Each structure stands twice: as C-alpha cells, then as structure tokens.
Short mmCIF file of C-alpha atoms in Angstrom, two decimals:
data_model
loop_
_atom_site.label_atom_id
_atom_site.label_comp_id
_atom_site.label_asym_id
_atom_site.label_seq_id
_atom_site.Cartn_x
_atom_site.Cartn_y
_atom_site.Cartn_z
CA MET A 1 10.03 -22.67 3.26
CA ALA A 2 12.62 -20.49 4.99
CA GLU A 3 11.64 -18.85 8.26
CA SER A 4 11.92 -15.34 6.79
CA ALA A 5 9.69 -16.31 3.85
CA ARG A 6 7.05 -17.55 6.32
CA ASP A 7 7.39 -14.31 8.28
CA ASP A 8 7.03 -12.29 5.07
CA GLU A 9 3.82 -14.14 4.18
CA TYR A 10 2.45 -13.74 7.71
CA TRP A 11 2.98 -9.97 7.71
CA MET A 12 1.75 -9.59 4.12
CA ARG A 13 -1.48 -11.30 5.17
CA ARG A 14 -1.79 -8.66 7.89
CA ALA A 15 -1.26 -5.96 5.23
CA LEU A 16 -3.94 -7.63 3.07
CA ALA A 17 -6.38 -7.48 5.99
CA LEU A 18 -5.69 -3.76 6.30
CA ALA A 19 -6.17 -3.33 2.55
CA SER A 20 -9.61 -4.92 2.91
CA LEU A 21 -10.50 -2.18 5.40
CA ALA A 22 -9.58 0.42 2.77
CA ALA A 23 -11.77 -1.33 0.19
CA ALA A 24 -14.69 -1.42 2.64
CA ASP A 25 -14.32 2.38 2.92
CA GLY A 26 -14.35 2.78 -0.88
CA GLU A 27 -10.62 3.50 -0.99
CA VAL A 28 -8.12 1.78 -3.26
CA PRO A 29 -7.28 -1.37 -1.26
CA VAL A 30 -3.71 -0.93 -0.12
CA GLY A 31 -2.55 -1.93 3.34
CA ALA A 32 0.80 -1.55 5.08
CA VAL A 33 2.36 -2.81 8.30
CA ILE A 34 5.75 -2.02 9.84
CA VAL A 35 7.57 -4.68 11.81
CA ARG A 36 10.71 -4.48 13.92
CA ASP A 37 12.15 -7.32 15.99
CA GLY A 38 9.18 -9.53 15.10
CA ARG A 39 6.59 -7.05 16.44
CA GLU A 40 4.16 -4.78 14.64
CA ILE A 41 5.07 -1.18 15.38
CA GLY A 42 2.86 0.58 12.82
CA ALA A 43 -0.04 -0.04 10.49
CA GLY A 44 -2.12 1.84 7.97
CA TYR A 45 -4.36 1.58 4.96
CA ASN A 46 -5.30 3.95 2.17
CA ARG A 47 -7.52 6.82 3.23
CA PRO A 48 -6.90 9.84 0.96
CA ILE A 49 -10.56 10.16 -0.10
CA LYS A 50 -12.19 9.87 3.34
CA GLY A 51 -9.40 11.87 4.96
CA CYS A 52 -9.30 14.56 2.25
CA ASP A 53 -5.54 14.06 2.35
CA PRO A 54 -3.52 13.29 -0.78
CA THR A 55 -0.67 11.99 1.40
CA ALA A 56 -2.83 9.46 3.29
CA HIS A 57 -1.41 6.45 1.47
CA ALA A 58 -1.13 3.20 3.43
CA GLU A 59 2.64 3.50 3.70
CA ILE A 60 2.58 7.08 4.99
CA ARG A 61 -0.09 6.27 7.55
CA ALA A 62 1.89 3.22 8.73
CA LEU A 63 5.08 5.32 8.99
CA ARG A 64 3.27 7.98 11.03
CA ASP A 65 1.79 5.31 13.31
CA ALA A 66 5.16 3.61 13.84
CA ALA A 67 7.02 6.88 14.49
CA LYS A 68 4.43 7.89 17.06
CA ARG A 69 4.49 4.48 18.78
CA VAL A 70 8.28 4.27 19.05
CA GLY A 71 8.79 7.98 19.68
CA ASN A 72 11.18 8.49 16.80
CA TYR A 73 10.76 9.30 13.13
CA ARG A 74 13.78 7.18 12.31
CA LEU A 75 12.75 3.54 11.97
CA ASN A 76 16.12 1.83 11.46
CA GLY A 77 15.91 -1.95 11.52
CA ALA A 78 12.23 -1.99 10.54
CA THR A 79 10.55 -3.68 7.59
CA LEU A 80 7.56 -2.18 5.82
CA TYR A 81 5.15 -4.69 4.26
CA VAL A 82 2.74 -3.23 1.69
CA THR A 83 0.34 -4.90 -0.69
CA LEU A 84 1.17 -2.68 -3.69
CA GLU A 85 4.43 -1.26 -4.98
CA PRO A 86 4.98 2.20 -3.46
CA CYS A 87 4.70 5.44 -5.45
CA THR A 88 7.44 8.07 -5.57
CA MET A 89 6.11 9.93 -2.52
CA CYS A 90 6.02 6.78 -0.42
CA ALA A 91 9.44 5.59 -1.63
CA GLY A 92 10.90 8.94 -0.57
CA ALA A 93 9.26 8.63 2.84
CA LEU A 94 10.85 5.19 3.29
CA VAL A 95 14.28 6.73 2.76
CA HIS A 96 13.61 9.66 5.10
CA SER A 97 12.30 7.34 7.82
CA ARG A 98 15.29 5.01 7.46
CA ILE A 99 13.19 1.89 6.85
CA SER A 100 15.70 -0.93 6.38
CA ARG A 101 13.60 -3.24 4.22
CA LEU A 102 10.57 -2.99 1.96
CA VAL A 103 8.47 -6.04 1.12
CA PHE A 104 5.68 -5.51 -1.37
CA GLY A 105 3.14 -7.79 -3.01
CA ALA A 106 1.99 -6.65 -6.46
CA ARG A 107 3.69 -4.33 -8.89
CA GLU A 108 1.93 -1.08 -9.80
CA PRO A 109 2.71 -0.55 -13.50
CA LYS A 110 1.41 3.04 -13.67
CA ALA A 111 2.67 4.65 -10.47
CA GLY A 112 5.02 2.12 -8.85
CA SER A 113 8.35 3.78 -8.22
CA VAL A 114 10.44 0.91 -6.90
CA VAL A 115 10.68 -1.35 -9.96
CA SER A 116 7.88 -0.51 -12.42
CA THR A 117 8.39 3.10 -13.57
CA ALA A 118 11.60 3.93 -11.72
CA GLN A 119 14.05 2.43 -9.27
CA THR A 120 13.75 5.31 -6.82
CA LEU A 121 15.13 3.42 -3.83
CA HIS A 122 18.32 2.45 -5.64
CA HIS A 123 19.47 5.89 -6.75
CA GLU A 124 23.16 6.31 -5.97
CA ALA A 125 22.67 9.83 -4.61
CA LEU A 126 20.47 8.66 -1.75
CA ASN A 127 21.98 8.70 1.73
CA TRP A 128 20.00 5.60 2.80
CA GLN A 129 19.50 2.32 1.01
CA VAL A 130 16.39 0.20 1.46
CA ALA A 131 16.56 -3.52 0.74
CA VAL A 132 13.63 -4.63 -1.45
CA THR A 133 11.75 -7.93 -1.69
CA GLU A 134 8.90 -8.06 -4.16
CA GLY A 135 6.20 -10.53 -5.07
CA VAL A 136 5.18 -11.80 -1.62
CA LEU A 137 1.58 -13.04 -2.05
CA ALA A 138 1.56 -11.06 -5.31
CA ASP A 139 -1.47 -12.91 -6.73
CA ASP A 140 -3.58 -12.22 -3.63
CA CYS A 141 -2.52 -8.57 -3.58
CA SER A 142 -3.16 -8.13 -7.31
CA GLU A 143 -6.56 -9.85 -7.14
CA LEU A 144 -7.68 -7.55 -4.35
CA VAL A 145 -6.88 -4.43 -6.39
CA SER A 146 -8.22 -5.88 -9.67
CA GLY A 147 -11.44 -7.00 -8.00
CA PHE A 148 -11.92 -3.58 -6.43
CA PHE A 149 -11.61 -1.78 -9.77
CA ALA A 150 -13.77 -4.39 -11.57
CA GLN A 151 -16.49 -3.82 -8.98
CA ARG A 152 -16.12 -0.05 -9.33
CA ARG A 153 -16.44 -0.28 -13.15
CA LYS A 154 -19.50 -2.51 -12.81
CA ALA A 155 -21.17 -0.05 -10.42
CA HIS A 156 -20.37 2.85 -12.76
CA LYS A 157 -21.84 0.96 -15.71
CA ALA A 158 -25.01 0.20 -13.71
CA ARG A 159 -25.39 3.87 -12.70
CA LYS A 160 -24.93 4.93 -16.31
CA ALA A 161 -27.56 2.42 -17.50
CA GLN A 162 -29.96 3.61 -14.80
CA GLN A 163 -29.44 7.23 -15.85
CA GLN A 164 -30.21 6.30 -19.47
CA VAL A 165 -33.49 4.70 -18.33
CA ILE A 166 -34.37 7.84 -16.35
CA ASN A 167 -33.49 10.08 -19.29
CA LYS A 168 -35.54 7.89 -21.66
CA ASP A 169 -38.58 8.12 -19.34
CA VAL A 170 -38.26 11.93 -19.14
CA ILE A 171 -38.26 12.32 -22.93
#
C-alpha cells in the first residue's frame, strides 16, 4: 500500500472516531479532520441539533477550528478528511477556505454535492480547485451512518408501539 494511502486511512480513522462522538450525542455521525504537513490542524463533528446551528456540520466545525489554530482562514496545502460526502454548503466552504484536497469515505446520495448530486468542486467558474479522493474506508463510514439510522428507526418504532399500548389502556 502506498504511503499516501496509509496516511489517508490513518486520518479517516481519526474522522471516524470523531463521527462516533456525534453519534453518541444523537447527531448524524459525521466526523472531519484537517491535516497539513502531516499534522492535525483542525477537527470537528456534526453538532447542528445540540448547537442549534444549521451550519454546524463536521466540515464547517473543522474548518473553523483549523482557521483559528493557524490564524488564517485560508488553509492552502491542507487536506480535509470527512466520513461522508460533503453537501453544497460544505463544498463551498472548502473552496472559500482554499483547502487543497478533500478525502471522503462514503457517498451521500441525497445531499452529497461532490459526486452524487452535483460536481460542485469541479465547476469551471470557481477560482479554486480542490483535488478529490473518494472511497477511503467507505464501508466503515457507510456502516456507521446506516447503523445510526437503523437504531433511530428501531427506537422510533418502539416508542410508537409503546404509545399504542398506552392508548389501548386508556380506551
């Protein structure tokens, strides 16, 4: 395995660990880490529900963290690793922050804006191009999201069944 492929897997595992923190908080499990010169300079995980902030996606939080740590909103030469394909908002933020490379795990067929629903990062009108690598630990990333939603559906079904029992007892 090439050195960069090993590095990509290493950092994606870090993003997966962050995604697990989001899941533990009841948020959609997405984690992101930003790396430059072999060092982590920013990290984040989904927190829009707990933070009451629709922009608190893992990527945005990692970008904010990195910009604050390095003292510059421009992150040239950095790679963002994220467990799930970024949405349009996050793809735009990657361009504005001058991220050089995006590495993501699983595709997001409904809202992914890098390859699934659009190729936002490859629009010819953009003044910055982001190199993209997809599919790093894709199965692990996909399983984390799928398992989260399966568990959520199961809990919803159990609550609904419990409510039916309560309603039946009341009648």
